[in-house]
Amino acid sequence: NPLLNPETIKTYEAVLEKYFSKNLHGSISGYYYKIRDLIDQTTDADGWIMFDNLDEVTARGVEMALDTKWDNGIRGRIAHSQVQTFNKTTRSSLANSPRHMVNFNLILPVIKDTLFAGIETKYTSKRKTLTSDHTNDSVVTNLTLTYENVIKRLELQVGIFNLFDEEYGHPGFAEHVQDVIEQDGRTVGVRLTYRF
């Protein structure tokens, strides 16, 4: 699209943080974004997929989080964010923009400074698709076991992803046949990371 313009954004954010103790930290942040000429995928009159600018899009939201970290190596975080997007031209929310997200993370040391067990749970509320339908809410939990310094600078991680075999999907885009793209069920993965 030769008429495509660069995106511009104005952001406003306020953050309040509080240390309840040396181990517990909380925060609340509110934000407002005003985006002009957001680049979006669309279809032209001949049915070809192209990129075009949206006139004006706004997003406003609030995020609340609690973080904890202990001397014995236990770390945890829980956060909830609520966001509302708005396309000024269509006077509707954007596709693939969940209203609510909740994240929970907990890391437990099994062997100090060497072996760590982690659990992560993510809740995502329904999201609008390109056909103005919606995906389902989803709750996905992952378990990982991380062994640091198997040998010097080598890390081994074993994970079970989507532990409870949640059926969920992400909204498709214009190049996809599906309106909602189904995601993997329960999977097991192994990763080796070597740091130079």
PDB file of C-alpha atoms in Angstrom:
ATOM      1  CA  ASN A   1       0.000   0.000   0.000  1.00  0.00           C
ATOM      2  CA  PRO A   2       1.878   3.123  -1.187  1.00  0.00           C
ATOM      3  CA  LEU A   3      -0.437   5.341   0.895  1.00  0.00           C
ATOM      4  CA  LEU A   4       0.521   3.658   4.182  1.00  0.00           C
ATOM      5  CA  ASN A   5       1.495   6.147   6.912  1.00  0.00           C
ATOM      6  CA  PRO A   6       3.620   5.519  10.018  1.00  0.00           C
ATOM      7  CA  GLU A   7       1.836   4.959  13.306  1.00  0.00           C
ATOM      8  CA  THR A   8       1.981   7.608  16.018  1.00  0.00           C
ATOM      9  CA  ILE A   9       1.034   7.138  19.649  1.00  0.00           C
ATOM     10  CA  LYS A  10       0.557   9.321  22.704  1.00  0.00           C
ATOM     11  CA  THR A  11       0.743   7.485  26.001  1.00  0.00           C
ATOM     12  CA  TYR A  12      -0.272   8.536  29.483  1.00  0.00           C
ATOM     13  CA  GLU A  13       0.450   6.368  32.489  1.00  0.00           C
ATOM     14  CA  ALA A  14       0.294   6.688  36.255  1.00  0.00           C
ATOM     15  CA  VAL A  15       1.842   4.114  38.602  1.00  0.00           C
ATOM     16  CA  LEU A  16       1.475   3.683  42.356  1.00  0.00           C
ATOM     17  CA  GLU A  17       3.847   1.263  44.086  1.00  0.00           C
ATOM     18  CA  LYS A  18       3.913   0.080  47.679  1.00  0.00           C
ATOM     19  CA  TYR A  19       6.333  -2.124  49.591  1.00  0.00           C
ATOM     20  CA  PHE A  20       4.259  -3.872  52.267  1.00  0.00           C
ATOM     21  CA  SER A  21       7.390  -5.614  53.543  1.00  0.00           C
ATOM     22  CA  LYS A  22      10.824  -6.486  52.201  1.00  0.00           C
ATOM     23  CA  ASN A  23       9.234  -9.575  50.640  1.00  0.00           C
ATOM     24  CA  LEU A  24       5.950  -8.187  49.304  1.00  0.00           C
ATOM     25  CA  HIS A  25       5.539  -5.472  46.713  1.00  0.00           C
ATOM     26  CA  GLY A  26       2.326  -4.208  45.110  1.00  0.00           C
ATOM     27  CA  SER A  27       1.567  -1.883  42.235  1.00  0.00           C
ATOM     28  CA  ILE A  28      -1.394  -0.322  40.466  1.00  0.00           C
ATOM     29  CA  SER A  29      -1.009   1.338  37.098  1.00  0.00           C
ATOM     30  CA  GLY A  30      -3.515   3.116  34.912  1.00  0.00           C
ATOM     31  CA  TYR A  31      -2.846   3.990  31.295  1.00  0.00           C
ATOM     32  CA  TYR A  32      -4.411   5.655  28.266  1.00  0.00           C
ATOM     33  CA  TYR A  33      -3.079   5.299  24.710  1.00  0.00           C
ATOM     34  CA  LYS A  34      -4.163   7.326  21.715  1.00  0.00           C
ATOM     35  CA  ILE A  35      -2.942   5.832  18.442  1.00  0.00           C
ATOM     36  CA  ARG A  36      -3.280   7.489  15.056  1.00  0.00           C
ATOM     37  CA  ASP A  37      -2.810   5.601  11.784  1.00  0.00           C
ATOM     38  CA  LEU A  38      -2.533   2.204  13.470  1.00  0.00           C
ATOM     39  CA  ILE A  39      -1.421  -0.259  10.775  1.00  0.00           C
ATOM     40  CA  ASP A  40      -4.026  -2.973  10.371  1.00  0.00           C
ATOM     41  CA  GLN A  41      -4.567  -5.850   7.997  1.00  0.00           C
ATOM     42  CA  THR A  42      -7.568  -5.401   5.714  1.00  0.00           C
ATOM     43  CA  THR A  43      -8.997  -6.576   2.390  1.00  0.00           C
ATOM     44  CA  ASP A  44      -9.290  -4.292  -0.649  1.00  0.00           C
ATOM     45  CA  ALA A  45     -12.173  -4.108  -3.160  1.00  0.00           C
ATOM     46  CA  ASP A  46     -10.659  -6.953  -5.217  1.00  0.00           C
ATOM     47  CA  GLY A  47     -10.343  -9.236  -2.190  1.00  0.00           C
ATOM     48  CA  TRP A  48      -6.585  -8.865  -1.830  1.00  0.00           C
ATOM     49  CA  ILE A  49      -5.092  -8.691   1.659  1.00  0.00           C
ATOM     50  CA  MET A  50      -3.280  -5.425   2.312  1.00  0.00           C
ATOM     51  CA  PHE A  51      -2.177  -3.173   5.149  1.00  0.00           C
ATOM     52  CA  ASP A  52      -4.009   0.078   5.793  1.00  0.00           C
ATOM     53  CA  ASN A  53      -4.166   2.738   8.493  1.00  0.00           C
ATOM     54  CA  LEU A  54      -6.950   2.995  11.035  1.00  0.00           C
ATOM     55  CA  ASP A  55      -7.903   6.606  11.715  1.00  0.00           C
ATOM     56  CA  GLU A  56      -7.752   6.616  15.499  1.00  0.00           C
ATOM     57  CA  VAL A  57      -7.665   3.902  18.138  1.00  0.00           C
ATOM     58  CA  THR A  58      -7.659   4.338  21.907  1.00  0.00           C
ATOM     59  CA  ALA A  59      -6.810   1.890  24.661  1.00  0.00           C
ATOM     60  CA  ARG A  60      -7.315   2.439  28.348  1.00  0.00           C
ATOM     61  CA  GLY A  61      -6.760   0.084  31.188  1.00  0.00           C
ATOM     62  CA  VAL A  62      -5.666  -0.738  34.699  1.00  0.00           C
ATOM     63  CA  GLU A  63      -3.178  -3.329  35.938  1.00  0.00           C
ATOM     64  CA  MET A  64      -2.814  -4.494  39.540  1.00  0.00           C
ATOM     65  CA  ALA A  65       0.016  -6.766  40.643  1.00  0.00           C
ATOM     66  CA  LEU A  66       1.482  -8.349  43.769  1.00  0.00           C
ATOM     67  CA  ASP A  67       5.069  -9.644  43.736  1.00  0.00           C
ATOM     68  CA  THR A  68       6.811 -11.628  46.427  1.00  0.00           C
ATOM     69  CA  LYS A  69      10.429 -12.735  46.758  1.00  0.00           C
ATOM     70  CA  TRP A  70      11.907 -14.613  49.704  1.00  0.00           C
ATOM     71  CA  ASP A  71      15.458 -15.219  50.819  1.00  0.00           C
ATOM     72  CA  ASN A  72      14.977 -18.983  50.401  1.00  0.00           C
ATOM     73  CA  GLY A  73      14.431 -18.468  46.634  1.00  0.00           C
ATOM     74  CA  ILE A  74      10.627 -18.629  46.476  1.00  0.00           C
ATOM     75  CA  ARG A  75       9.227 -16.060  44.074  1.00  0.00           C
ATOM     76  CA  GLY A  76       5.660 -15.364  43.068  1.00  0.00           C
ATOM     77  CA  ARG A  77       3.540 -12.913  41.138  1.00  0.00           C
ATOM     78  CA  ILE A  78      -0.152 -12.415  40.507  1.00  0.00           C
ATOM     79  CA  ALA A  79      -1.429  -9.703  38.198  1.00  0.00           C
ATOM     80  CA  HIS A  80      -4.765  -8.687  36.740  1.00  0.00           C
ATOM     81  CA  SER A  81      -5.148  -6.312  33.829  1.00  0.00           C
ATOM     82  CA  GLN A  82      -8.314  -4.854  32.386  1.00  0.00           C
ATOM     83  CA  VAL A  83      -8.147  -3.061  29.052  1.00  0.00           C
ATOM     84  CA  GLN A  84     -10.671  -1.534  26.706  1.00  0.00           C
ATOM     85  CA  THR A  85      -9.813  -0.752  23.083  1.00  0.00           C
ATOM     86  CA  PHE A  86     -11.911   1.438  20.792  1.00  0.00           C
ATOM     87  CA  ASN A  87     -11.762   2.039  17.052  1.00  0.00           C
ATOM     88  CA  LYS A  88     -13.148   5.534  16.442  1.00  0.00           C
ATOM     89  CA  THR A  89     -14.134   4.770  12.828  1.00  0.00           C
ATOM     90  CA  THR A  90     -16.098   1.569  13.458  1.00  0.00           C
ATOM     91  CA  ARG A  91     -17.060   2.605  16.999  1.00  0.00           C
ATOM     92  CA  SER A  92     -16.212  -0.869  18.270  1.00  0.00           C
ATOM     93  CA  SER A  93     -13.432  -2.717  20.064  1.00  0.00           C
ATOM     94  CA  LEU A  94     -10.448  -4.186  18.230  1.00  0.00           C
ATOM     95  CA  ALA A  95     -10.213  -7.841  17.256  1.00  0.00           C
ATOM     96  CA  ASN A  96      -7.950 -10.073  19.364  1.00  0.00           C
ATOM     97  CA  SER A  97      -8.122  -7.693  22.339  1.00  0.00           C
ATOM     98  CA  PRO A  98      -9.075  -9.465  25.589  1.00  0.00           C
ATOM     99  CA  ARG A  99     -10.870  -7.365  28.191  1.00  0.00           C
ATOM    100  CA  HIS A 100      -9.356  -9.241  31.154  1.00  0.00           C
ATOM    101  CA  MET A 101      -6.106 -11.113  31.714  1.00  0.00           C
ATOM    102  CA  VAL A 102      -4.888 -12.713  34.932  1.00  0.00           C
ATOM    103  CA  ASN A 103      -1.374 -14.160  35.320  1.00  0.00           C
ATOM    104  CA  PHE A 104      -0.108 -16.230  38.233  1.00  0.00           C
ATOM    105  CA  ASN A 105       3.518 -17.371  38.559  1.00  0.00           C
ATOM    106  CA  LEU A 106       5.230 -19.289  41.340  1.00  0.00           C
ATOM    107  CA  ILE A 107       8.856 -20.480  41.381  1.00  0.00           C
ATOM    108  CA  LEU A 108      10.051 -22.899  44.077  1.00  0.00           C
ATOM    109  CA  PRO A 109      13.671 -23.920  44.614  1.00  0.00           C
ATOM    110  CA  VAL A 110      14.029 -27.711  44.748  1.00  0.00           C
ATOM    111  CA  ILE A 111      17.815 -27.570  45.128  1.00  0.00           C
ATOM    112  CA  LYS A 112      19.165 -24.183  46.138  1.00  0.00           C
ATOM    113  CA  ASP A 113      20.562 -22.142  43.237  1.00  0.00           C
ATOM    114  CA  THR A 114      20.390 -25.207  40.973  1.00  0.00           C
ATOM    115  CA  LEU A 115      16.975 -26.804  40.437  1.00  0.00           C
ATOM    116  CA  PHE A 116      13.725 -24.813  40.279  1.00  0.00           C
ATOM    117  CA  ALA A 117      10.101 -25.846  39.812  1.00  0.00           C
ATOM    118  CA  GLY A 118       7.716 -23.320  38.301  1.00  0.00           C
ATOM    119  CA  ILE A 119       3.981 -23.069  37.734  1.00  0.00           C
ATOM    120  CA  GLU A 120       2.325 -20.486  35.525  1.00  0.00           C
ATOM    121  CA  THR A 121      -1.404 -20.019  35.003  1.00  0.00           C
ATOM    122  CA  LYS A 122      -2.882 -17.549  32.517  1.00  0.00           C
ATOM    123  CA  TYR A 123      -6.525 -16.574  32.241  1.00  0.00           C
ATOM    124  CA  THR A 124      -7.589 -14.747  29.074  1.00  0.00           C
ATOM    125  CA  SER A 125     -11.137 -13.516  28.580  1.00  0.00           C
ATOM    126  CA  LYS A 126     -12.982 -13.887  25.292  1.00  0.00           C
ATOM    127  CA  ARG A 127     -11.635 -12.018  22.241  1.00  0.00           C
ATOM    128  CA  LYS A 128     -13.443 -10.670  19.207  1.00  0.00           C
ATOM    129  CA  THR A 129     -12.617 -12.285  15.869  1.00  0.00           C
ATOM    130  CA  LEU A 130     -12.588 -10.697  12.416  1.00  0.00           C
ATOM    131  CA  THR A 131     -16.161 -11.920  11.848  1.00  0.00           C
ATOM    132  CA  SER A 132     -17.238 -10.219  15.118  1.00  0.00           C
ATOM    133  CA  ASP A 133     -17.681 -13.614  16.744  1.00  0.00           C
ATOM    134  CA  HIS A 134     -15.700 -14.359  19.930  1.00  0.00           C
ATOM    135  CA  THR A 135     -13.256 -16.948  21.191  1.00  0.00           C
ATOM    136  CA  ASN A 136     -13.970 -18.672  24.496  1.00  0.00           C
ATOM    137  CA  ASP A 137     -12.345 -17.659  27.783  1.00  0.00           C
ATOM    138  CA  SER A 138      -9.323 -19.814  28.532  1.00  0.00           C
ATOM    139  CA  VAL A 139      -7.224 -20.885  31.510  1.00  0.00           C
ATOM    140  CA  VAL A 140      -3.870 -22.407  30.566  1.00  0.00           C
ATOM    141  CA  THR A 141      -1.409 -23.821  33.104  1.00  0.00           C
ATOM    142  CA  ASN A 142       2.239 -24.691  32.459  1.00  0.00           C
ATOM    143  CA  LEU A 143       4.666 -26.578  34.701  1.00  0.00           C
ATOM    144  CA  THR A 144       8.435 -26.326  34.269  1.00  0.00           C
ATOM    145  CA  LEU A 145      11.498 -27.789  35.907  1.00  0.00           C
ATOM    146  CA  THR A 146      14.699 -25.806  35.332  1.00  0.00           C
ATOM    147  CA  TYR A 147      18.178 -27.139  36.076  1.00  0.00           C
ATOM    148  CA  GLU A 148      20.730 -24.326  35.974  1.00  0.00           C
ATOM    149  CA  ASN A 149      24.427 -24.934  35.320  1.00  0.00           C
ATOM    150  CA  VAL A 150      24.118 -28.576  34.314  1.00  0.00           C
ATOM    151  CA  ILE A 151      27.592 -27.784  33.162  1.00  0.00           C
ATOM    152  CA  LYS A 152      28.968 -24.258  33.208  1.00  0.00           C
ATOM    153  CA  ARG A 153      26.552 -21.845  31.440  1.00  0.00           C
ATOM    154  CA  LEU A 154      24.247 -24.686  30.303  1.00  0.00           C
ATOM    155  CA  GLU A 155      20.607 -24.714  31.405  1.00  0.00           C
ATOM    156  CA  LEU A 156      18.136 -27.586  30.992  1.00  0.00           C
ATOM    157  CA  GLN A 157      14.389 -27.001  31.139  1.00  0.00           C
ATOM    158  CA  VAL A 158      11.627 -29.604  30.967  1.00  0.00           C
ATOM    159  CA  GLY A 159       8.035 -28.431  30.746  1.00  0.00           C
ATOM    160  CA  ILE A 160       4.463 -29.650  30.528  1.00  0.00           C
ATOM    161  CA  PHE A 161       2.484 -27.009  28.682  1.00  0.00           C
ATOM    162  CA  ASN A 162      -1.297 -26.695  28.798  1.00  0.00           C
ATOM    163  CA  LEU A 163      -1.242 -29.145  31.683  1.00  0.00           C
ATOM    164  CA  PHE A 164      -5.021 -29.593  31.907  1.00  0.00           C
ATOM    165  CA  ASP A 165      -5.460 -29.934  28.132  1.00  0.00           C
ATOM    166  CA  GLU A 166      -7.573 -26.791  27.804  1.00  0.00           C
ATOM    167  CA  GLU A 167      -9.352 -26.419  24.458  1.00  0.00           C
ATOM    168  CA  TYR A 168      -8.850 -22.854  23.288  1.00  0.00           C
ATOM    169  CA  GLY A 169      -7.968 -20.819  20.230  1.00  0.00           C
ATOM    170  CA  HIS A 170      -6.662 -17.472  19.003  1.00  0.00           C
ATOM    171  CA  PRO A 171      -8.512 -15.248  16.521  1.00  0.00           C
ATOM    172  CA  GLY A 172      -7.345 -15.779  12.960  1.00  0.00           C
ATOM    173  CA  PHE A 173      -6.254 -13.026  10.591  1.00  0.00           C
ATOM    174  CA  ALA A 174      -7.255 -12.251   7.016  1.00  0.00           C
ATOM    175  CA  GLU A 175      -4.804 -14.772   5.515  1.00  0.00           C
ATOM    176  CA  HIS A 176      -6.288 -17.643   7.562  1.00  0.00           C
ATOM    177  CA  VAL A 177      -9.199 -19.824   6.541  1.00  0.00           C
ATOM    178  CA  GLN A 178     -10.240 -20.339  10.175  1.00  0.00           C
ATOM    179  CA  ASP A 179     -11.939 -17.612  12.184  1.00  0.00           C
ATOM    180  CA  VAL A 180     -10.447 -19.148  15.341  1.00  0.00           C
ATOM    181  CA  ILE A 181      -7.151 -21.067  15.224  1.00  0.00           C
ATOM    182  CA  GLU A 182      -7.118 -23.991  17.652  1.00  0.00           C
ATOM    183  CA  GLN A 183      -4.042 -24.166  19.878  1.00  0.00           C
ATOM    184  CA  ASP A 184      -2.070 -27.187  21.033  1.00  0.00           C
ATOM    185  CA  GLY A 185      -3.378 -29.372  23.811  1.00  0.00           C
ATOM    186  CA  ARG A 186      -1.110 -30.814  26.486  1.00  0.00           C
ATOM    187  CA  THR A 187       2.483 -30.954  25.258  1.00  0.00           C
ATOM    188  CA  VAL A 188       5.849 -31.815  26.749  1.00  0.00           C
ATOM    189  CA  GLY A 189       8.956 -29.902  25.785  1.00  0.00           C
ATOM    190  CA  VAL A 190      12.674 -29.971  26.553  1.00  0.00           C
ATOM    191  CA  ARG A 191      14.964 -26.985  26.013  1.00  0.00           C
ATOM    192  CA  LEU A 192      18.724 -26.611  26.374  1.00  0.00           C
ATOM    193  CA  THR A 193      20.150 -23.089  26.671  1.00  0.00           C
ATOM    194  CA  TYR A 194      23.868 -22.346  26.513  1.00  0.00           C
ATOM    195  CA  ARG A 195      25.005 -18.832  27.394  1.00  0.00           C
ATOM    196  CA  PHE A 196      28.244 -17.529  25.892  1.00  0.00           C
TER     197      PHE A 196
END
